């Protein structure tokens, strides 16, 4: 199993990748953390736009 997440602009955010056989729970936790961070950034952008 492998998963890759690479920002097309590496100067902005670090890229992310992992390959198995790492622990599935750890992988899911990492993905969930990324999703929470994305939602936090979206909320921040919305705040800036509404001001």
mmCIF file of C-alpha atoms in Angstrom:
data_model
loop_
_atom_site.group_PDB
_atom_site.id
_atom_site.type_symbol
_atom_site.label_atom_id
_atom_site.label_comp_id
_atom_site.label_asym_id
_atom_site.label_seq_id
_atom_site.Cartn_x
_atom_site.Cartn_y
_atom_site.Cartn_z
ATOM 1 C CA UNK A 1 0.000 0.000 0.000
ATOM 2 C CA UNK A 2 1.271 3.469 -0.801
ATOM 3 C CA UNK A 3 -0.142 6.957 -0.578
ATOM 4 C CA UNK A 4 1.332 10.174 -1.904
ATOM 5 C CA UNK A 5 0.290 13.781 -1.403
ATOM 6 C CA UNK A 6 2.479 16.307 -3.157
ATOM 7 C CA UNK A 7 1.817 20.029 -3.351
ATOM 8 C CA UNK A 8 2.349 21.261 -6.924
ATOM 9 C CA UNK A 9 4.140 24.246 -5.369
ATOM 10 C CA UNK A 10 6.675 22.765 -2.933
ATOM 11 C CA UNK A 11 7.624 26.239 -1.672
ATOM 12 C CA UNK A 12 4.225 26.488 0.031
ATOM 13 C CA UNK A 13 3.759 23.300 2.067
ATOM 14 C CA UNK A 14 5.841 20.170 2.580
ATOM 15 C CA UNK A 15 4.937 17.133 0.537
ATOM 16 C CA UNK A 16 3.592 14.057 2.234
ATOM 17 C CA UNK A 17 3.967 10.375 1.434
ATOM 18 C CA UNK A 18 4.087 7.009 3.104
ATOM 19 C CA UNK A 19 4.355 3.429 1.954
ATOM 20 C CA UNK A 20 3.208 0.207 3.642
ATOM 21 C CA UNK A 21 3.381 -1.968 5.517
ATOM 22 C CA UNK A 22 3.063 0.874 8.036
ATOM 23 C CA UNK A 23 0.328 0.612 10.635
ATOM 24 C CA UNK A 24 -3.077 1.353 9.081
ATOM 25 C CA UNK A 25 -4.310 3.199 12.176
ATOM 26 C CA UNK A 26 -1.300 5.512 11.986
ATOM 27 C CA UNK A 27 -1.970 6.185 8.301
ATOM 28 C CA UNK A 28 -5.626 6.985 8.972
ATOM 29 C CA UNK A 29 -4.650 9.274 11.840
ATOM 30 C CA UNK A 30 -2.219 11.116 9.558
ATOM 31 C CA UNK A 31 -4.887 11.534 6.871
ATOM 32 C CA UNK A 32 -7.411 12.752 9.464
ATOM 33 C CA UNK A 33 -4.880 15.284 10.776
ATOM 34 C CA UNK A 34 -4.298 16.537 7.237
ATOM 35 C CA UNK A 35 -8.054 16.865 6.675
ATOM 36 C CA UNK A 36 -8.470 18.854 9.893
ATOM 37 C CA UNK A 37 -5.625 21.164 8.883
ATOM 38 C CA UNK A 38 -7.179 21.691 5.431
ATOM 39 C CA UNK A 39 -10.532 22.560 7.019
ATOM 40 C CA UNK A 40 -8.803 24.958 9.425
ATOM 41 C CA UNK A 41 -7.064 26.691 6.518
ATOM 42 C CA UNK A 42 -10.333 26.932 4.567
ATOM 43 C CA UNK A 43 -12.011 28.533 7.592
ATOM 44 C CA UNK A 44 -9.127 31.018 7.873
ATOM 45 C CA UNK A 45 -9.404 31.954 4.185
ATOM 46 C CA UNK A 46 -13.172 32.413 4.533
ATOM 47 C CA UNK A 47 -12.588 34.715 7.519
ATOM 48 C CA UNK A 48 -10.118 36.806 5.520
ATOM 49 C CA UNK A 49 -12.479 37.032 2.526
ATOM 50 C CA UNK A 50 -15.447 38.114 4.658
ATOM 51 C CA UNK A 51 -13.470 40.947 6.281
#
